[in-house]
């Protein structure tokens, strides 16, 4: 049985208020499937009853659980391939030639950690970075995902999603029935819970920002605001990676598109000052 219109409207409102993510009509099945486990854990057989109880007696922890259940997205190792080839062949060699200090990378919306650890593997295997310090900050709205990512342990099914066997053997070790990423790769990455639609906490300056497959969930005003704040933490000659279905055109003209292989990356548009 599908959830009621009232249930969907309440959940969509909560998710938008907390994360700015828009749940359009037609996503009722997603709400029901994602919240059913929470409903049963709270002693309800149906999502409608669970949400009605939450509406009567809202609790911050329960609201957060609902939002996290609806904002956990798909991920995989070296997702889409091309961005990581661009990082390896173009971006990191350029930065290595220009930078004397650490190279800093932010993986926003990192889910269970496959993206930042994929970046760490690229850095580990790149000769021009031998002996160089690379710092990766990874963040996600979901505290549960951040905890999982920090653990660095993945099932056989998870490592089968995009991870070549040779890479698995080189960068992971067995942990019972699971696989654990090697400590030197893990130590390069720091994880934190962060809501992209709210003011960023102190993060420092980054040379590269991965913000892939997350802007598609926001309205234009929210996308523009996030991109503006990302530009404030990105070095003037740094690079922004977006998802294949995302772009800055028509959203924020302060960015310029840079063709890179079969994909694109973005950098802050350089303004020319007139004397």
XYZ file of N, CA and C in Angstrom:
825
model
N 0.857 -1.195 0.000
C 0.000 0.000 0.000
C 0.890 1.241 0.000
N 0.568 2.202 -0.858
C 1.357 3.422 -0.949
C 1.059 4.340 0.230
N 2.008 5.202 0.549
C 1.811 6.149 1.634
C 0.782 7.206 1.233
N 0.207 7.881 2.210
C -0.800 8.903 1.944
C -0.149 10.188 1.457
N -0.958 11.042 0.831
C -0.468 12.332 0.359
C 0.018 13.185 1.528
N -0.654 13.080 2.671
C -0.260 13.843 3.852
C 1.125 13.411 4.342
N 1.342 12.081 4.373
C 2.648 11.564 4.789
C 3.744 12.061 3.866
N 3.504 11.959 2.558
C 4.524 12.384 1.600
C 4.818 13.873 1.736
N 3.771 14.677 1.879
C 3.953 16.124 1.997
C 4.764 16.476 3.239
N 4.496 15.800 4.354
C 5.240 16.076 5.586
C 6.711 15.699 5.429
N 6.966 14.502 4.901
C 8.347 14.045 4.744
C 9.097 14.932 3.751
N 8.459 15.272 2.628
C 9.110 16.132 1.637
C 9.432 17.491 2.243
N 8.533 18.002 3.086
C 8.770 19.286 3.740
C 9.928 19.224 4.711
N 10.011 18.148 5.487
C 11.104 17.979 6.445
C 12.440 17.866 5.721
N 12.480 17.055 4.673
C 13.728 16.854 3.932
C 14.182 18.166 3.300
N 13.253 18.928 2.749
C 13.621 20.202 2.126
C 14.102 21.203 3.172
N 13.419 21.252 4.307
C 13.802 22.199 5.357
C 15.186 21.899 5.914
N 15.534 20.620 6.023
C 16.806 20.235 6.636
C 17.956 20.143 5.648
N 17.645 19.842 4.381
C 18.735 19.596 3.432
C 18.604 20.357 2.121
N 17.452 21.017 1.902
C 17.139 21.728 0.655
C 16.952 20.795 -0.529
N 16.954 19.500 -0.288
C 16.712 18.540 -1.357
C 15.223 18.490 -1.667
N 14.895 18.513 -2.949
C 13.504 18.513 -3.384
C 13.067 17.091 -3.712
N 11.993 16.631 -3.063
C 11.388 15.346 -3.381
C 10.132 15.610 -4.206
N 10.196 15.453 -5.523
C 9.036 15.772 -6.354
C 7.970 14.680 -6.265
N 6.757 15.022 -6.680
C 5.683 14.031 -6.753
C 6.137 12.863 -7.614
N 5.760 11.677 -7.201
C 6.208 10.476 -7.897
C 7.269 9.715 -7.126
N 7.789 10.332 -6.065
C 8.804 9.692 -5.237
C 8.213 9.034 -3.987
N 6.891 8.839 -3.977
C 6.252 8.219 -2.821
C 6.818 6.836 -2.525
N 7.120 6.086 -3.587
C 7.672 4.733 -3.407
C 9.022 4.790 -2.700
N 9.806 5.819 -3.004
C 11.123 5.968 -2.383
C 10.979 6.264 -0.900
N 10.066 7.177 -0.564
C 9.833 7.508 0.837
C 9.383 6.278 1.604
N 8.462 5.533 1.024
C 7.950 4.352 1.718
C 9.045 3.302 1.921
N 9.818 3.026 0.887
C 10.845 1.986 0.986
C 11.972 2.379 1.937
N 12.341 3.677 1.941
C 13.438 4.118 2.790
C 13.038 4.235 4.263
N 11.751 4.509 4.529
C 11.327 4.740 5.915
C 10.704 3.521 6.576
N 10.493 2.467 5.824
C 9.822 1.304 6.395
C 10.611 0.698 7.554
N 11.925 0.614 7.405
C 12.747 0.057 8.484
C 12.676 0.930 9.733
N 12.680 2.263 9.552
C 12.554 3.165 10.700
C 11.198 2.985 11.369
N 10.151 2.840 10.553
C 8.804 2.663 11.099
C 8.722 1.398 11.950
N 9.247 0.300 11.431
C 9.190 -0.970 12.163
C 10.034 -0.923 13.428
N 11.170 -0.248 13.344
C 12.015 -0.130 14.535
C 11.320 0.675 15.630
N 10.412 1.572 15.232
C 9.674 2.386 16.199
C 8.368 1.720 16.632
N 8.122 0.490 16.137
C 6.946 -0.250 16.550
C 5.714 -0.047 15.690
N 5.901 0.494 14.482
C 4.777 0.717 13.571
C 4.879 -0.252 12.395
N 3.732 -0.715 11.925
C 3.713 -1.625 10.783
C 3.699 -0.881 9.457
N 3.300 0.394 9.484
C 3.204 1.168 8.256
C 3.898 2.524 8.427
N 4.375 3.035 7.305
C 5.061 4.327 7.314
C 4.103 5.451 7.677
N 2.854 5.367 7.233
C 1.874 6.410 7.557
C 1.760 6.606 9.066
N 1.646 5.511 9.799
C 1.498 5.600 11.258
C 2.759 6.180 11.900
N 3.915 5.772 11.398
C 5.189 6.281 11.925
C 5.311 7.785 11.721
N 4.997 8.239 10.516
C 5.115 9.663 10.208
C 4.071 10.469 10.972
N 2.866 9.928 11.115
C 1.833 10.630 11.891
C 2.292 10.832 13.331
N 2.928 9.812 13.898
C 3.451 9.918 15.254
C 4.573 10.956 15.325
N 5.414 10.969 14.312
C 6.516 11.935 14.256
C 5.977 13.352 14.100
N 4.905 13.502 13.345
C 4.298 14.819 13.149
C 3.711 15.344 14.457
N 3.133 14.442 15.248
C 2.553 14.844 16.538
C 3.634 15.143 17.560
N 4.711 14.324 17.520
C 5.768 14.464 18.526
C 7.142 14.495 17.842
N 7.445 15.591 17.168
C 8.736 15.668 16.466
C 9.904 15.618 17.446
N 10.907 14.853 17.084
C 12.106 14.730 17.907
C 13.324 14.915 16.996
N 14.290 15.733 17.393
C 15.434 16.014 16.513
C 16.133 14.767 15.988
N 16.338 13.771 16.840
C 17.037 12.558 16.398
C 16.216 11.806 15.359
N 14.889 11.749 15.559
C 14.024 11.052 14.607
C 13.951 11.804 13.282
N 13.891 13.123 13.354
C 13.884 13.936 12.134
C 15.178 13.723 11.363
N 16.300 13.710 12.081
C 17.595 13.500 11.425
C 17.653 12.128 10.766
N 17.088 11.118 11.419
C 17.083 9.767 10.852
C 16.281 9.719 9.559
N 15.151 10.427 9.528
C 14.328 10.475 8.317
C 15.098 11.148 7.185
N 15.719 12.278 7.484
C 16.468 13.006 6.459
C 17.621 12.165 5.934
N 18.355 11.517 6.821
C 19.482 10.687 6.387
C 19.012 9.514 5.544
N 17.864 8.929 5.892
C 17.338 7.807 5.121
C 16.982 8.220 3.699
N 16.554 9.455 3.537
C 16.122 9.931 2.215
C 17.232 10.597 1.421
N 18.384 10.839 2.014
C 19.448 11.540 1.304
C 20.690 10.691 1.102
N 20.615 9.409 1.401
C 21.734 8.501 1.167
C 21.687 8.041 -0.283
N 22.743 8.329 -1.045
C 22.723 8.074 -2.486
C 23.690 6.971 -2.891
N 23.547 6.557 -4.147
C 24.401 5.519 -4.712
C 25.837 6.017 -4.862
N 26.778 5.110 -4.738
C 28.173 5.464 -4.968
C 28.913 4.216 -5.422
N 30.112 4.414 -5.936
C 30.943 3.284 -6.362
C 32.379 3.776 -6.468
N 33.297 2.850 -6.650
C 34.711 3.202 -6.772
C 34.981 3.812 -8.142
N 35.766 4.885 -8.176
C 36.149 5.548 -9.427
C 34.919 5.787 -10.302
N 33.856 6.297 -9.685
C 32.571 6.433 -10.367
C 32.688 7.258 -11.647
N 32.218 6.723 -12.741
C 32.212 7.327 -14.080
C 33.591 7.336 -14.734
N 34.632 7.010 -13.991
C 35.952 6.817 -14.589
C 36.663 8.077 -15.028
N 36.085 8.817 -15.958
C 36.763 9.948 -16.590
C 37.236 11.020 -15.603
N 36.451 11.402 -14.591
C 36.955 12.421 -13.653
C 38.250 12.009 -12.966
N 38.397 10.743 -12.669
C 39.608 10.283 -11.986
C 40.794 10.214 -12.937
N 40.524 9.946 -14.219
C 41.600 10.017 -15.209
C 42.057 11.460 -15.394
N 41.109 12.389 -15.384
C 41.463 13.806 -15.490
C 42.265 14.257 -14.270
N 41.861 13.798 -13.102
C 42.595 14.117 -11.875
C 44.030 13.608 -11.969
N 44.193 12.393 -12.453
C 45.519 11.758 -12.534
C 46.381 12.354 -13.638
N 45.803 12.566 -14.821
C 46.593 12.967 -15.987
C 46.815 14.466 -16.097
N 45.884 15.271 -15.562
C 45.949 16.717 -15.777
C 46.057 17.521 -14.490
N 45.086 17.354 -13.610
C 44.957 18.256 -12.470
C 46.074 18.079 -11.453
N 46.287 16.860 -10.985
C 47.312 16.658 -9.959
C 48.726 16.951 -10.463
N 49.110 16.557 -11.702
C 50.441 16.954 -12.187
C 50.616 18.471 -12.261
N 49.563 19.204 -12.681
C 49.651 20.665 -12.712
C 49.862 21.234 -11.315
N 49.081 20.732 -10.361
C 49.200 21.235 -8.993
C 50.558 20.881 -8.385
N 51.051 19.684 -8.691
C 52.355 19.277 -8.162
C 53.461 20.194 -8.659
N 53.314 20.686 -9.881
C 54.324 21.574 -10.449
C 54.242 22.983 -9.868
N 53.053 23.396 -9.432
C 52.851 24.763 -8.950
C 52.928 24.904 -7.438
N 52.601 23.859 -6.710
C 52.502 23.951 -5.257
C 53.784 23.484 -4.582
N 54.118 24.137 -3.483
C 55.244 23.678 -2.666
C 54.749 23.033 -1.377
N 53.563 23.427 -0.944
C 52.986 22.856 0.271
C 52.044 21.712 -0.037
N 51.235 21.323 0.935
C 50.292 20.221 0.740
C 49.270 20.546 -0.347
N 48.839 19.532 -1.053
C 47.724 19.645 -1.992
C 46.475 19.189 -1.260
N 45.452 20.046 -1.225
C 44.258 19.763 -0.434
C 43.047 19.558 -1.352
N 42.307 18.490 -1.071
C 41.159 18.105 -1.891
C 39.955 17.898 -0.977
N 38.810 18.407 -1.404
C 37.564 18.209 -0.646
C 36.621 17.334 -1.451
N 36.182 16.248 -0.851
C 35.151 15.396 -1.432
C 33.852 15.668 -0.689
N 32.986 16.498 -1.272
C 31.706 16.805 -0.660
C 30.692 15.723 -1.016
N 29.753 15.458 -0.114
C 28.742 14.415 -0.325
C 29.423 13.075 -0.619
N 30.296 12.652 0.297
C 31.160 11.485 0.057
C 30.477 10.153 0.286
N 29.242 10.148 0.794
C 28.506 8.908 1.063
C 29.361 7.988 1.931
N 29.505 6.723 1.545
C 30.218 5.758 2.383
C 31.719 5.712 2.130
N 32.254 6.700 1.403
C 33.698 6.862 1.337
C 34.397 6.409 0.076
N 33.672 5.832 -0.869
C 34.346 5.327 -2.062
C 35.035 6.429 -2.863
N 34.416 7.605 -2.934
C 35.041 8.684 -3.712
C 36.352 9.175 -3.091
N 36.373 9.583 -1.821
C 37.646 10.069 -1.270
C 38.737 9.008 -1.246
N 38.364 7.750 -1.006
C 39.381 6.705 -1.027
C 39.875 6.442 -2.460
N 39.002 6.607 -3.448
C 39.447 6.500 -4.846
C 40.455 7.605 -5.155
N 40.168 8.818 -4.670
C 41.107 9.932 -4.854
C 42.431 9.619 -4.173
N 42.372 9.049 -2.976
C 43.588 8.700 -2.244
C 44.411 7.667 -2.999
N 43.740 6.714 -3.653
C 44.455 5.709 -4.448
C 45.147 6.339 -5.647
N 44.465 7.295 -6.303
C 45.087 8.005 -7.416
C 46.347 8.719 -6.947
N 46.249 9.424 -5.817
C 47.402 10.152 -5.282
C 48.537 9.203 -4.913
N 48.191 8.055 -4.345
C 49.196 7.078 -3.923
C 49.992 6.536 -5.100
N 49.330 6.357 -6.237
C 49.959 5.714 -7.390
C 50.590 6.685 -8.381
N 50.498 7.999 -8.112
C 50.990 8.992 -9.065
C 52.446 9.355 -8.753
N 53.389 9.054 -9.657
C 54.815 9.296 -9.381
C 55.141 10.745 -9.036
N 54.462 11.720 -9.674
C 54.815 13.123 -9.413
C 54.450 13.553 -7.997
N 53.670 12.735 -7.301
C 53.306 13.061 -5.928
C 54.121 12.274 -4.906
N 55.105 11.541 -5.364
C 55.934 10.773 -4.439
C 56.602 11.709 -3.437
N 56.378 11.442 -2.160
C 56.949 12.263 -1.111
C 56.181 13.543 -0.831
N 55.129 13.794 -1.611
C 54.318 15.000 -1.410
C 53.142 14.706 -0.477
N 52.756 15.709 0.275
C 51.629 15.557 1.189
C 50.320 15.919 0.484
N 49.373 15.004 0.510
C 48.042 15.234 -0.048
C 47.031 15.047 1.074
N 46.220 16.072 1.314
C 45.206 16.033 2.365
C 43.827 16.003 1.721
N 43.017 15.048 2.115
C 41.672 14.905 1.570
C 40.669 15.056 2.703
N 39.797 16.035 2.581
C 38.696 16.218 3.526
C 37.440 15.661 2.865
N 36.752 14.765 3.543
C 35.542 14.153 2.996
C 34.374 14.444 3.926
N 33.258 14.850 3.355
C 32.116 15.217 4.185
C 30.825 14.657 3.607
N 29.847 14.497 4.491
C 28.522 14.056 4.067
C 27.501 14.543 5.095
N 26.278 14.721 4.640
C 25.197 15.110 5.537
C 24.898 14.021 6.555
N 25.008 12.763 6.134
C 24.642 11.627 6.967
C 25.750 11.254 7.942
N 25.456 11.330 9.221
C 26.432 10.909 10.235
C 26.697 9.410 10.141
N 25.683 8.645 9.759
C 25.862 7.199 9.604
C 26.853 6.896 8.481
N 26.724 7.608 7.351
C 27.638 7.391 6.238
C 29.055 7.806 6.602
N 29.188 8.915 7.317
C 30.515 9.372 7.737
C 31.177 8.338 8.630
N 30.418 7.762 9.546
C 30.967 6.730 10.437
C 31.409 5.506 9.642
N 30.604 5.102 8.672
C 30.956 3.954 7.834
C 32.209 4.238 7.015
N 32.268 5.436 6.443
C 33.412 5.803 5.616
C 34.693 5.848 6.436
N 34.593 6.406 7.629
C 35.764 6.507 8.499
C 36.318 5.130 8.847
N 35.443 4.145 8.977
C 35.866 2.779 9.281
C 36.706 2.191 8.160
N 36.369 2.530 6.901
C 37.163 2.072 5.766
C 37.055 0.594 5.482
N 35.910 0.005 5.812
C 35.726 -1.437 5.628
C 34.525 -1.686 4.724
N 34.700 -2.591 3.737
C 33.682 -2.783 2.716
C 33.463 -4.269 2.437
N 32.207 -4.585 2.109
C 31.852 -5.967 1.799
C 32.374 -6.347 0.413
N 32.320 -7.639 0.110
C 32.745 -8.113 -1.207
C 31.884 -7.489 -2.297
N 30.586 -7.364 -2.043
C 29.687 -6.748 -3.014
C 30.072 -5.303 -3.279
N 30.442 -4.579 -2.233
C 30.811 -3.170 -2.387
C 32.119 -3.000 -3.151
N 33.105 -3.837 -2.881
C 34.374 -3.679 -3.595
C 34.250 -4.131 -5.043
N 33.235 -4.943 -5.338
C 33.028 -5.381 -6.724
C 32.490 -4.253 -7.598
N 32.021 -3.171 -6.996
C 31.421 -2.078 -7.757
C 32.486 -1.047 -8.159
N 33.157 -1.320 -9.279
C 34.085 -0.357 -9.858
C 35.525 -0.490 -9.445
N 35.856 -1.486 -8.620
C 37.232 -1.618 -8.144
C 37.922 -2.777 -8.873
N 38.907 -2.489 -9.734
C 39.632 -3.569 -10.422
C 40.316 -4.496 -9.421
N 40.412 -5.765 -9.768
C 40.990 -6.758 -8.862
C 42.422 -6.405 -8.472
N 43.206 -5.888 -9.420
C 44.600 -5.536 -9.110
C 44.667 -4.385 -8.102
N 43.739 -3.434 -8.217
C 43.686 -2.308 -7.279
C 43.252 -2.781 -5.903
N 42.296 -3.690 -5.880
C 41.825 -4.247 -4.613
C 42.972 -4.918 -3.863
N 43.729 -5.739 -4.546
C 44.816 -6.474 -3.903
C 45.915 -5.522 -3.433
N 46.151 -4.467 -4.186
C 47.242 -3.541 -3.862
C 46.892 -2.600 -2.706
N 45.630 -2.224 -2.591
C 45.272 -1.170 -1.643
C 44.360 -1.607 -0.500
N 43.995 -2.884 -0.453
C 43.124 -3.374 0.615
C 43.710 -4.621 1.249
N 43.233 -4.907 2.448
C 43.605 -6.153 3.109
C 42.343 -6.839 3.616
N 42.398 -8.141 3.741
C 41.247 -8.907 4.198
C 40.924 -8.586 5.656
N 39.611 -8.509 5.941
C 39.138 -8.305 7.318
C 37.946 -9.237 7.506
N 38.224 -10.504 7.738
C 37.152 -11.494 7.816
C 36.530 -11.683 6.450
N 35.230 -11.445 6.344
C 34.541 -11.554 5.060
C 34.550 -10.232 4.299
N 35.141 -9.207 4.890
C 35.161 -7.883 4.279
C 36.577 -7.512 3.841
N 36.709 -6.289 3.306
C 37.997 -5.741 2.902
C 38.196 -4.396 3.580
N 39.408 -4.159 4.101
C 39.719 -2.900 4.773
C 40.810 -2.175 3.999
N 40.604 -0.877 3.776
C 41.576 -0.098 3.021
C 42.859 0.056 3.834
N 43.995 0.083 3.145
C 45.284 0.165 3.816
C 45.407 1.456 4.635
N 46.082 1.389 5.772
C 46.189 2.554 6.668
C 46.772 3.801 6.017
N 47.777 3.658 5.137
C 48.398 4.849 4.550
C 47.429 5.615 3.655
N 46.466 4.896 3.049
C 45.446 5.565 2.258
C 44.397 6.200 3.161
N 44.080 5.519 4.230
C 43.069 5.987 5.178
C 43.544 7.224 5.928
N 44.814 7.258 6.274
C 45.348 8.383 7.046
C 45.350 9.685 6.262
N 45.287 9.579 4.946
C 45.281 10.763 4.097
C 43.917 11.462 4.100
N 42.885 10.748 4.541
C 41.509 11.248 4.461
C 40.962 11.529 5.853
N 40.381 12.702 6.041
C 39.674 13.011 7.283
C 38.198 13.208 6.951
N 37.331 12.669 7.803
C 35.889 12.692 7.545
C 35.177 13.577 8.554
N 34.086 14.210 8.085
C 33.277 15.023 8.973
C 31.858 15.121 8.421
N 30.911 15.333 9.331
C 29.525 15.559 8.940
C 29.361 17.025 8.571
N 28.730 17.284 7.415
C 28.591 18.653 6.941
C 27.351 18.772 6.063
N 26.557 19.801 6.312
C 25.366 20.084 5.521
C 25.709 21.161 4.500
N 25.689 20.811 3.227
C 26.112 21.732 2.176
C 25.250 22.983 2.073
N 24.000 22.903 2.513
C 23.106 24.050 2.334
C 23.217 25.053 3.475
N 24.041 24.762 4.445
C 24.250 25.689 5.557
C 25.668 26.259 5.494
N 25.930 27.372 6.170
C 27.284 27.950 6.127
C 28.349 26.915 6.473
N 29.401 26.874 5.676
C 30.459 25.894 5.910
C 31.217 26.222 7.194
N 31.602 25.221 7.951
C 32.509 25.453 9.074
C 33.898 25.776 8.533
N 34.844 26.191 9.374
C 36.202 26.448 8.886
C 36.787 25.198 8.220
N 37.160 25.324 6.951
C 37.671 24.189 6.186
C 39.069 24.431 5.630
N 39.492 25.696 5.597
C 40.754 26.007 4.950
C 40.549 26.156 3.451
N 41.629 26.292 2.719
C 41.599 26.484 1.276
C 41.895 25.169 0.571
N 41.147 24.892 -0.496
C 41.327 23.650 -1.252
C 41.851 23.936 -2.654
N 42.595 22.966 -3.186
C 43.073 23.032 -4.564
C 42.104 22.348 -5.523
N 41.366 21.382 -5.013
C 40.398 20.629 -5.815
C 39.162 20.372 -4.959
N 37.991 20.524 -5.569
C 36.744 20.169 -4.896
C 35.976 19.197 -5.786
N 35.627 18.052 -5.231
C 34.727 17.099 -5.883
C 33.341 17.326 -5.284
N 32.393 17.762 -6.116
C 31.015 17.970 -5.674
C 30.120 17.320 -6.725
N 30.236 16.013 -6.821
C 29.652 15.291 -7.941
C 28.324 14.635 -7.569
N 27.366 14.773 -8.482
C 26.066 14.101 -8.366
C 25.302 14.488 -7.104
N 25.400 15.756 -6.726
C 24.644 16.246 -5.569
C 23.842 17.506 -5.900
N 24.370 18.380 -6.757
C 23.652 19.599 -7.108
C 22.331 19.303 -7.820
N 22.233 18.166 -8.471
C 21.013 17.816 -9.206
C 19.798 17.716 -8.301
N 20.014 17.598 -6.990
C 18.888 17.449 -6.063
C 18.356 18.782 -5.546
N 19.007 19.900 -5.921
C 18.648 21.195 -5.373
C 17.989 22.085 -6.424
N 17.245 23.091 -5.938
C 16.708 24.086 -6.861
C 17.832 25.051 -7.246
N 17.550 25.907 -8.236
C 18.597 26.772 -8.794
C 19.183 27.714 -7.751
N 18.328 28.287 -6.919
C 18.819 29.223 -5.903
C 19.784 28.535 -4.941
N 19.480 27.308 -4.546
C 20.359 26.568 -3.635
C 21.661 26.197 -4.334
N 21.581 25.767 -5.588
C 22.798 25.462 -6.350
C 23.710 26.683 -6.411
N 23.106 27.834 -6.700
C 23.891 29.068 -6.821
C 24.575 29.418 -5.505
N 23.861 29.260 -4.418
C 24.418 29.577 -3.104
C 25.563 28.633 -2.754
N 25.388 27.347 -3.028
C 26.453 26.381 -2.737
C 27.685 26.669 -3.581
N 27.493 26.926 -4.872
C 28.629 27.211 -5.747
C 29.359 28.484 -5.314
N 28.616 29.478 -4.857
C 29.245 30.707 -4.367
C 30.142 30.412 -3.167
N 29.645 29.611 -2.236
C 30.430 29.321 -1.042
C 31.590 28.368 -1.340
N 31.410 27.488 -2.325
C 32.526 26.632 -2.742
C 33.649 27.492 -3.326
N 33.286 28.508 -4.101
C 34.317 29.374 -4.699
C 35.130 30.099 -3.636
N 34.543 30.304 -2.458
C 35.241 30.992 -1.376
C 36.275 30.108 -0.687
N 36.160 28.785 -0.818
C 37.135 27.883 -0.198
C 38.056 27.231 -1.224
N 37.838 27.550 -2.505
C 38.676 26.986 -3.568
C 39.742 27.987 -3.974
N 40.970 27.518 -4.150
C 42.053 28.388 -4.601
C 41.689 29.007 -5.956
N 42.141 30.236 -6.241
C 41.810 30.892 -7.513
C 42.186 30.068 -8.744
N 43.236 29.250 -8.634
C 43.636 28.396 -9.755
C 43.259 26.935 -9.503
N 42.289 26.720 -8.582
C 41.856 25.367 -8.276
C 40.800 24.872 -9.250
N 40.376 23.615 -9.051
C 39.432 22.995 -9.971
C 38.254 22.383 -9.220
N 37.092 22.480 -9.847
C 35.854 21.906 -9.329
C 35.394 20.795 -10.257
N 35.115 19.622 -9.689
C 34.559 18.493 -10.436
C 33.073 18.367 -10.098
N 32.228 18.376 -11.121
C 30.794 18.144 -10.951
C 30.410 16.826 -11.616
N 29.182 16.386 -11.382
C 28.694 15.171 -12.018
C 28.435 15.390 -13.495
N 28.287 14.290 -14.238
C 28.114 14.381 -15.682
C 26.854 15.148 -16.066
N 25.825 15.124 -15.226
C 24.561 15.803 -15.525
C 24.498 17.191 -14.908
N 25.606 17.680 -14.383
C 25.625 18.965 -13.695
C 26.526 19.959 -14.418
N 26.194 21.236 -14.309
C 27.027 22.287 -14.891
C 26.764 23.594 -14.156
N 27.665 24.540 -14.343
C 27.496 25.854 -13.722
C 26.771 26.822 -14.647
N 26.730 26.520 -15.936
C 26.089 27.400 -16.905
C 24.617 27.612 -16.557
N 24.210 28.872 -16.526
C 22.842 29.191 -16.196
C 22.556 29.189 -14.710
N 23.587 28.884 -13.920
C 23.438 28.855 -12.468
C 24.329 29.905 -11.821
N 25.624 29.869 -12.170
C 26.589 30.797 -11.575
C 27.657 31.108 -12.615
N 27.633 32.323 -13.141
C 28.566 32.720 -14.196
C 29.971 33.015 -13.681
N 30.197 32.854 -12.379
C 31.535 33.089 -11.825
C 32.474 31.919 -12.115
N 31.969 30.875 -12.776
C 32.779 29.695 -13.105
C 32.962 29.595 -14.612
N 34.098 29.048 -15.018
C 34.303 28.757 -16.429
C 34.558 27.270 -16.625
N 34.036 26.750 -17.711
C 34.163 25.334 -18.039
C 35.483 25.093 -18.753
N 36.163 24.026 -18.341
C 37.432 23.655 -18.948
C 37.293 22.242 -19.526
N 37.330 22.083 -20.858
C 37.263 20.736 -21.436
C 38.432 19.895 -20.952
N 38.137 18.655 -20.583
C 39.188 17.762 -20.083
C 38.859 16.348 -20.521
N 39.569 15.879 -21.559
C 39.271 14.551 -22.073
C 37.854 14.497 -22.611
N 37.092 13.516 -22.151
C 35.700 13.375 -22.584
C 34.727 14.008 -21.589
N 35.258 14.783 -20.652
C 34.394 15.422 -19.665
C 34.807 16.882 -19.495
N 34.321 17.498 -18.457
C 34.650 18.898 -18.190
C 34.943 19.084 -16.711
N 35.787 20.060 -16.418
C 35.997 20.501 -15.048
C 35.772 22.008 -15.030
N 35.721 22.581 -13.855
C 35.390 23.999 -13.727
C 36.420 24.690 -12.842
N 36.603 25.982 -13.111
C 37.497 26.774 -12.274
C 36.917 28.174 -12.138
N 37.310 28.887 -11.097
C 36.795 30.249 -10.935
C 37.182 31.115 -12.126
N 36.213 31.847 -12.633
C 36.487 32.732 -13.761
C 37.383 33.881 -13.314
N 38.451 34.102 -14.046
C 39.386 35.168 -13.689
C 38.868 36.500 -14.220
N 38.663 37.459 -13.325
C 38.193 38.773 -13.735
C 39.372 39.665 -14.089
N 39.177 40.453 -15.123
C 40.226 41.373 -15.572
C 39.912 42.768 -15.023
N 40.830 43.308 -14.255
C 40.627 44.635 -13.681
C 41.078 45.724 -14.652
N 40.238 46.711 -14.781
C 40.570 47.837 -15.674
C 41.138 48.968 -14.826
N 42.297 49.459 -15.186
C 42.955 50.528 -14.414
C 42.171 51.824 -14.523
